[in-house]
Amino acid sequence: MEFNIALLRGDGIGPEIVDSAVEILKKTADKFGHKFNFTPYLIGGAAIDATGKPLPEETVKGCLASDSVLLGAVGGPKWDNLPGDQRPEKALLGIRAALELFTNLRPAKLYKALKDECPLRPDIVANGFDLMMVRELTGGIYFGERGRREGKYGEEAYDTECYSKMEIERIAKVAFETARKRNKNVISIDKANVLESSRLWRATVHEIAKDYPDVTCTDMLVDNAAMQLVKNPAQFDVVVTSNMFGDILSDESSQITGSIGMLPSASLGSTKRGMYEPIHGSAPDIAGQNKANPIATILSASMMLRYSFDLDKEADAIDAAVDRFLEEGYRTADLVGNTGVKPLSTTEVTEKILEFI
Ligand code: IPM
Ligand code: MG
C-alpha cells in the first residue's frame, strides 16, 4: 500500500527524533512491501523564524492533503517571550483544531525491562500496569474564551472551561470503544464536586455508558486520580478526561513508566487521518546533541500504522523491535538511571531498532 505522510519536525530535538522514526518507517515499508512518501512542512519556532508565523497556511494544507502526520515537538526559549497567540505552542493547538483531532490517545505501560526505572515502590507495580488515557483534545479551557480585563483588584486574566454535550458524547464513545478492545473498564475523570462543566461531563458519560453494558464505568475526581495513579496504577484500563486534566495526568502517567521519553500518542478525529507525536516536548537543553530518546516518536509512528493505515502486523514489528531493544539491555540517556549502562545516542538507538525489524 502507498501512503503520504506529512512530517512536522518542529523545534529542539524534534528534527532528530522525527528523522529517526522516518528511518524506522522506511525499513518497515521495505520489509512489508509498502511505499511511504514523506513531505516536510514547517511548524512552531522553525516556522516563525522562516515565515513569521507558527503555523503557515501551507502546513495546514499539506497536512490536510496527507494520509497522516508525524510531529516531533515545538517550542523553545528563543520564542518564549512572544505573545500567546504567536507562540510555537499555538501552532500545535491550531493544527489539532484544523485537522479536527478531538481524541488524544496516550498509552502508558510499564515495560518489564524498565521496572527498575519506575519511581514507584516494587510492591506497587508488582503486576505492572497498562493504561490508555483518552484525552479530549479540541475543547475545554484550551479553546475557551480568554482575555484580560479590569477586575475588582485591577488587571486580571481569565480562561474558560466549556464543554458541549456533543464534544463529551463523542470522546466518551471513543473511550468505550477503546475499552471494548482492552479490559472493558472506563474511569472517567472530572471535578464534578466543583465545576459545572464536569457535572455535564459526568452525566453525559453515564448516558453513553448505557450503550456499552459490557464495559464498567466509574467516575473519579481529578485530585484523587492524581493520587491513585501513584498509589495503584494497575486499577486503570481506559481513562477518559478533559483536555487540561488529560494534559496533566498524562505527564504523570508517563513518569511512572520510567521516562517520558518512551510515551507515544495518537491524535484522531472522525476520519482515518491522524497526527502522531511523542508526548514529551522539544527538550531544548539537549537539542542537536544526538542524545534524545527517539523511542516515543518511533512508537508514535507505530501507532500511525495501526490507527491510520490499519497495518497491524507492521506496527507489531516496530513494537517488538522496541521491546527487544529494551530486553537486550540497551538504554538511552534518560533511561540509564543507576544501572551504570553506557547510554546509546539517538542514531545508535535508531540503528539498533532498525536491526531488530
Ligand atoms: C502536550 C503539550 C501541549 C498541550 C502543549 C505544548 C501545548 O503539553 O501535548 O501535552 O498542552 O497539549
Ligand atoms: Mg502536555
Coordinates of C-alpha atoms and ligand atoms in Angstrom, one line a residue:
M1 CA 0.0 0.0 0.0
E2 CA 1.1 3.6 -0.5
F3 CA 0.6 6.4 2.0
N4 CA 1.6 10.1 2.1
I5 CA 3.0 11.2 5.4
A6 CA 3.4 14.9 6.3
L7 CA 6.4 15.5 8.6
L8 CA 6.3 18.3 11.1
R9 CA 9.8 18.2 12.6
G10 CA 9.4 21.4 14.7
D11 CA 11.9 22.6 17.2
G12 CA 14.6 21.4 19.7
I13 CA 15.0 17.6 19.5
G14 CA 12.0 17.4 17.1
P15 CA 14.1 17.1 13.9
E16 CA 16.4 14.3 15.3
I17 CA 13.6 12.2 16.7
V18 CA 11.4 12.5 13.6
D19 CA 14.3 11.6 11.3
S20 CA 14.9 8.5 13.5
A21 CA 11.2 7.4 13.2
V22 CA 11.3 8.0 9.4
E23 CA 14.2 5.5 9.1
I24 CA 12.1 3.0 11.0
L25 CA 9.1 3.6 8.8
K26 CA 11.2 3.3 5.7
K27 CA 12.6 -0.1 6.8
T28 CA 9.1 -1.3 7.8
A29 CA 7.8 -0.3 4.4
D30 CA 10.6 -2.1 2.6
K31 CA 10.1 -5.2 4.7
F32 CA 6.4 -5.4 4.2
G33 CA 6.2 -4.1 0.6
H34 CA 4.6 -0.7 1.2
K35 CA 5.6 2.8 0.0
F36 CA 5.5 5.8 2.3
N37 CA 6.1 9.2 0.8
F38 CA 7.3 11.9 3.2
T39 CA 6.8 15.6 2.8
P40 CA 8.2 18.0 5.4
Y41 CA 6.3 21.2 6.5
L42 CA 7.3 24.0 8.9
I43 CA 5.7 24.3 12.3
G44 CA 6.5 26.1 15.6
G45 CA 9.6 28.2 16.2
A46 CA 11.2 26.9 13.0
A47 CA 8.1 28.3 11.1
I48 CA 8.2 31.6 13.0
D49 CA 11.9 32.0 12.0
A50 CA 11.2 31.2 8.4
T51 CA 7.8 32.8 7.8
G52 CA 6.9 34.9 10.8
K53 CA 4.0 32.6 11.7
P54 CA 4.0 29.5 13.9
L55 CA 1.5 27.6 11.6
P56 CA 1.8 28.6 8.0
E57 CA -1.2 28.1 5.7
E58 CA 0.9 25.7 3.6
T59 CA 1.5 23.5 6.6
V60 CA -2.2 23.2 7.3
K61 CA -3.0 22.5 3.6
G62 CA -0.2 19.9 3.4
C63 CA -1.4 18.1 6.4
L64 CA -5.0 18.1 5.2
A65 CA -3.8 16.6 1.9
S66 CA -1.8 13.9 3.5
D67 CA -2.9 10.5 4.8
S68 CA -1.3 11.2 8.2
V69 CA 1.0 13.5 10.1
L70 CA 4.1 12.7 12.2
L71 CA 5.1 15.5 14.5
G72 CA 8.3 16.0 16.6
A73 CA 7.9 18.8 19.1
V74 CA 7.5 22.6 19.2
G75 CA 8.8 25.4 21.3
G76 CA 12.0 26.6 23.0
P77 CA 13.4 29.5 25.0
K78 CA 14.0 31.6 21.8
W79 CA 10.3 32.1 21.3
D80 CA 9.2 32.1 25.0
N81 CA 8.6 35.9 25.2
L82 CA 6.3 36.1 22.2
P83 CA 2.6 37.0 22.9
G84 CA 0.4 33.9 23.5
D85 CA -1.2 33.8 20.0
Q86 CA 2.2 33.9 18.3
R87 CA 4.0 31.2 20.3
P88 CA 5.0 27.9 18.8
E89 CA 2.6 26.1 21.1
K90 CA -0.3 28.0 19.4
A91 CA 0.6 26.1 16.2
L92 CA 0.1 22.8 17.9
L93 CA -3.3 23.8 19.1
G94 CA -4.0 25.3 15.6
I95 CA -3.1 22.1 13.8
R96 CA -5.1 19.9 16.2
A97 CA -8.1 22.2 15.6
A98 CA -7.6 22.4 11.8
L99 CA -7.5 18.6 11.5
E100 CA -10.4 18.3 13.9
L101 CA -8.4 15.9 16.1
F102 CA -10.7 15.7 19.1
T103 CA -9.2 12.5 20.5
N104 CA -5.8 12.1 22.0
L105 CA -4.8 8.5 22.9
R106 CA -1.9 8.3 25.3
P107 CA -0.9 4.8 26.3
A108 CA 1.3 4.3 29.3
K109 CA 2.6 0.9 30.2
L110 CA 5.4 -0.4 32.3
Y111 CA 7.9 -2.3 30.3
K112 CA 9.2 -5.3 32.2
A113 CA 12.7 -4.4 31.2
L114 CA 12.3 -0.9 32.7
K115 CA 10.8 -1.9 36.0
D116 CA 13.9 -0.6 37.8
E117 CA 13.5 2.8 36.2
C118 CA 9.9 3.0 37.6
P119 CA 9.9 5.5 40.5
L120 CA 7.2 3.6 42.4
R121 CA 7.9 1.0 45.1
P122 CA 8.3 -2.5 43.6
D123 CA 5.3 -3.9 45.5
I124 CA 3.0 -1.2 43.9
V125 CA 4.0 -2.2 40.4
A126 CA 4.5 -5.9 41.1
N127 CA 1.9 -6.7 38.4
G128 CA 2.9 -3.9 36.1
F129 CA 0.3 -1.5 34.6
D130 CA -1.0 -0.8 31.2
L131 CA -3.4 2.1 30.7
M132 CA -4.8 4.1 27.9
M133 CA -5.5 7.8 28.5
V134 CA -8.2 9.1 26.2
R135 CA -7.8 12.9 26.4
E136 CA -10.3 15.3 24.8
L137 CA -8.1 17.5 22.5
T138 CA -10.0 20.3 20.8
G139 CA -12.2 21.7 23.6
G140 CA -12.2 22.8 27.2
I141 CA -10.1 25.6 28.6
Y142 CA -7.5 25.3 25.8
F143 CA -10.0 26.7 23.4
G144 CA -12.5 28.5 25.6
E145 CA -12.9 32.3 25.8
R146 CA -9.9 34.0 27.3
G147 CA -8.7 37.5 27.9
R148 CA -7.6 40.3 30.1
R149 CA -9.8 42.9 31.8
E150 CA -10.1 45.2 34.7
G151 CA -11.5 43.5 37.8
K152 CA -12.1 44.2 41.4
Y153 CA -8.4 44.2 42.2
G154 CA -7.2 45.8 39.0
E155 CA -5.8 43.9 35.9
E156 CA -7.0 40.3 35.7
A157 CA -6.8 37.4 33.2
Y158 CA -9.3 34.6 32.6
D159 CA -9.6 31.4 30.6
T160 CA -12.9 29.5 30.3
E161 CA -13.6 25.7 30.6
C162 CA -16.6 25.0 28.4
Y163 CA -17.8 21.6 27.0
S164 CA -20.7 21.0 24.8
K165 CA -22.7 17.8 25.3
M166 CA -21.7 16.8 21.7
E167 CA -18.0 17.1 22.5
I168 CA -18.4 14.9 25.6
E169 CA -20.5 12.3 23.8
R170 CA -18.0 11.8 21.0
I171 CA -15.0 11.4 23.3
A172 CA -16.9 9.1 25.6
K173 CA -17.8 6.9 22.7
V174 CA -14.1 6.7 21.8
A175 CA -13.3 5.7 25.3
F176 CA -15.9 2.9 25.5
E177 CA -14.9 1.6 22.0
T178 CA -11.3 1.6 23.1
A179 CA -12.2 -0.2 26.4
R180 CA -14.1 -2.9 24.4
K181 CA -10.8 -3.8 22.7
R182 CA -9.0 -3.9 26.1
N183 CA -10.1 -4.8 29.6
K184 CA -13.6 -3.3 29.3
N185 CA -13.1 -0.7 32.1
V186 CA -13.5 3.0 31.8
I187 CA -12.7 5.5 34.5
S188 CA -13.9 9.0 33.7
I189 CA -12.1 11.8 35.5
D190 CA -13.6 15.1 36.3
K191 CA -14.1 17.7 39.1
A192 CA -17.8 17.4 39.4
N193 CA -17.8 18.4 43.0
V194 CA -16.9 21.9 41.9
L195 CA -17.2 22.5 38.1
E196 CA -20.5 22.8 36.2
S197 CA -18.7 21.6 33.0
S198 CA -17.6 18.5 34.9
R199 CA -21.2 17.8 36.0
L200 CA -22.3 17.8 32.4
W201 CA -19.3 15.7 31.6
R202 CA -20.2 13.1 34.2
A203 CA -23.9 12.9 33.3
T204 CA -23.1 12.6 29.6
V205 CA -20.5 9.9 30.1
H206 CA -23.1 7.9 32.0
E207 CA -25.7 8.3 29.2
I208 CA -23.2 6.9 26.7
A209 CA -22.2 4.2 29.1
K210 CA -25.8 2.7 28.8
D211 CA -24.9 1.8 25.2
Y212 CA -21.9 -0.2 26.5
P213 CA -23.4 -2.5 29.2
D214 CA -20.3 -4.8 28.8
V215 CA -18.0 -2.1 29.9
T216 CA -17.6 -1.0 33.5
C217 CA -17.7 2.8 34.0
T218 CA -16.8 4.6 37.2
D219 CA -16.1 8.3 38.0
M220 CA -13.0 9.6 39.8
L221 CA -12.3 13.2 40.8
V222 CA -9.2 14.5 39.3
D223 CA -7.3 15.2 42.5
N224 CA -8.0 11.6 43.7
A225 CA -6.9 10.4 40.2
A226 CA -3.6 12.1 40.6
M227 CA -3.1 10.2 43.8
Q228 CA -4.5 6.9 42.6
L229 CA -2.1 6.9 39.6
V230 CA 0.9 6.6 42.0
K231 CA -0.9 4.5 44.6
N232 CA -2.3 1.8 42.4
P233 CA -1.8 2.4 38.7
A234 CA -2.9 -1.1 37.8
Q235 CA -6.5 -0.2 38.6
F236 CA -6.7 1.9 35.4
D237 CA -7.5 0.4 32.0
V238 CA -9.1 3.3 29.9
V239 CA -9.1 6.7 31.4
V240 CA -11.3 9.4 29.7
T241 CA -10.9 13.1 30.6
S242 CA -10.9 16.7 29.5
N243 CA -8.2 18.4 27.6
M244 CA -6.4 20.0 30.6
F245 CA -6.8 17.2 33.1
G246 CA -5.5 14.8 30.4
D247 CA -2.5 17.0 29.7
I248 CA -1.6 16.9 33.4
L249 CA -2.4 13.3 34.1
S250 CA -0.7 12.0 31.0
D251 CA 2.6 13.5 32.1
E252 CA 2.2 11.9 35.5
S253 CA 1.3 8.5 34.0
S254 CA 4.4 8.8 31.7
Q255 CA 6.7 9.4 34.6
I256 CA 5.6 6.3 36.4
T257 CA 6.7 4.2 33.3
G258 CA 10.2 5.3 33.9
S259 CA 10.6 8.1 31.4
I260 CA 8.5 10.5 29.4
G261 CA 10.9 9.7 26.6
M262 CA 9.0 6.5 26.0
L263 CA 5.4 7.7 25.5
P264 CA 3.8 8.0 22.1
S265 CA 0.4 9.5 21.3
A266 CA -2.2 9.5 18.6
S267 CA -4.5 12.4 17.9
L268 CA -7.5 11.3 15.9
G269 CA -10.7 12.7 14.5
S270 CA -13.6 11.2 12.6
T271 CA -11.5 10.3 9.6
K272 CA -8.6 7.9 9.3
R273 CA -6.1 10.8 9.2
G274 CA -4.3 11.3 12.5
M275 CA -1.4 13.2 13.9
Y276 CA 1.2 11.2 15.8
E277 CA 3.7 12.7 18.2
P278 CA 5.7 11.8 21.4
I279 CA 4.1 13.3 24.5
H280 CA 7.3 14.9 25.6
G281 CA 8.4 18.4 24.5
S282 CA 11.2 19.8 22.4
A283 CA 13.9 19.4 25.2
P284 CA 16.0 22.4 24.1
D285 CA 18.7 21.6 26.6
I286 CA 19.7 18.5 24.7
A287 CA 18.8 19.6 21.2
G288 CA 21.3 18.9 18.4
Q289 CA 23.4 16.7 20.7
N290 CA 22.3 13.3 19.3
K291 CA 21.3 12.3 22.9
A292 CA 17.5 12.4 22.7
N293 CA 15.5 9.2 23.1
P294 CA 13.7 8.6 19.8
I295 CA 11.5 5.7 21.1
A296 CA 8.4 7.8 21.9
T297 CA 8.4 9.0 18.3
I298 CA 9.2 5.6 16.9
L299 CA 6.2 4.2 18.9
S300 CA 4.1 7.1 17.6
A301 CA 5.0 6.0 14.1
S302 CA 3.8 2.5 15.0
M303 CA 0.5 3.9 16.3
M304 CA 0.1 5.7 12.9
L305 CA 0.5 2.3 11.1
R306 CA -2.1 0.8 13.5
Y307 CA -4.7 3.5 13.7
S308 CA -4.5 5.4 10.4
F309 CA -3.3 2.7 7.9
D310 CA -4.7 -0.5 9.5
L311 CA -1.2 -2.0 9.2
D312 CA -1.3 -4.0 12.5
K313 CA 1.4 -6.6 11.6
E314 CA 3.8 -3.8 10.6
A315 CA 3.0 -1.9 13.9
D316 CA 3.6 -5.1 15.9
A317 CA 7.0 -5.5 14.2
I318 CA 8.1 -2.0 15.4
D319 CA 6.7 -2.6 18.9
A320 CA 8.5 -5.9 19.1
A321 CA 11.8 -4.3 17.9
V322 CA 11.5 -1.7 20.7
D323 CA 10.7 -4.5 23.2
R324 CA 13.8 -6.4 22.1
F325 CA 16.0 -3.3 22.3
L326 CA 15.0 -2.8 25.9
E327 CA 15.1 -6.5 26.8
E328 CA 18.6 -6.7 25.5
G329 CA 19.6 -4.0 28.0
Y330 CA 20.2 -1.1 25.7
R331 CA 19.4 2.3 27.2
T332 CA 19.1 5.9 26.2
A333 CA 20.4 8.7 28.4
D334 CA 17.0 9.2 30.1
L335 CA 16.8 5.5 30.9
V336 CA 20.2 4.6 32.4
G337 CA 19.3 5.7 36.0
N338 CA 21.7 4.0 38.3
T339 CA 22.3 1.0 36.0
G340 CA 25.8 2.1 35.0
V341 CA 25.0 1.1 31.4
K342 CA 26.5 3.4 28.8
P343 CA 23.7 5.2 27.0
L344 CA 23.3 5.0 23.2
S345 CA 23.0 8.1 21.1
T346 CA 19.9 8.9 19.0
T347 CA 21.5 7.5 15.9
E348 CA 22.8 4.4 17.7
V349 CA 19.3 3.6 19.1
T350 CA 17.9 4.0 15.6
E351 CA 20.4 1.6 14.1
K352 CA 19.8 -1.0 16.8
I353 CA 16.0 -0.8 16.3
L354 CA 16.4 -1.0 12.5
E355 CA 18.4 -4.1 13.0
F356 CA 15.6 -5.7 15.0
I357 CA 12.9 -5.0 12.4
Ligands
IPM1 C1 1.1 18.2 25.2 C2 1.7 19.5 25.4 C3 0.8 20.6 24.7 C4 -0.5 20.5 25.4 C5 1.4 22.0 24.8 C6 2.8 22.0 24.2 C7 0.5 23.0 24.0 O1 1.9 19.7 26.7 O2 0.9 17.8 24.0 O3 0.8 17.5 26.2 O4 -0.7 21.1 26.4 O5 -1.4 19.9 24.8
MG2 MG 1.5 18.1 28.0

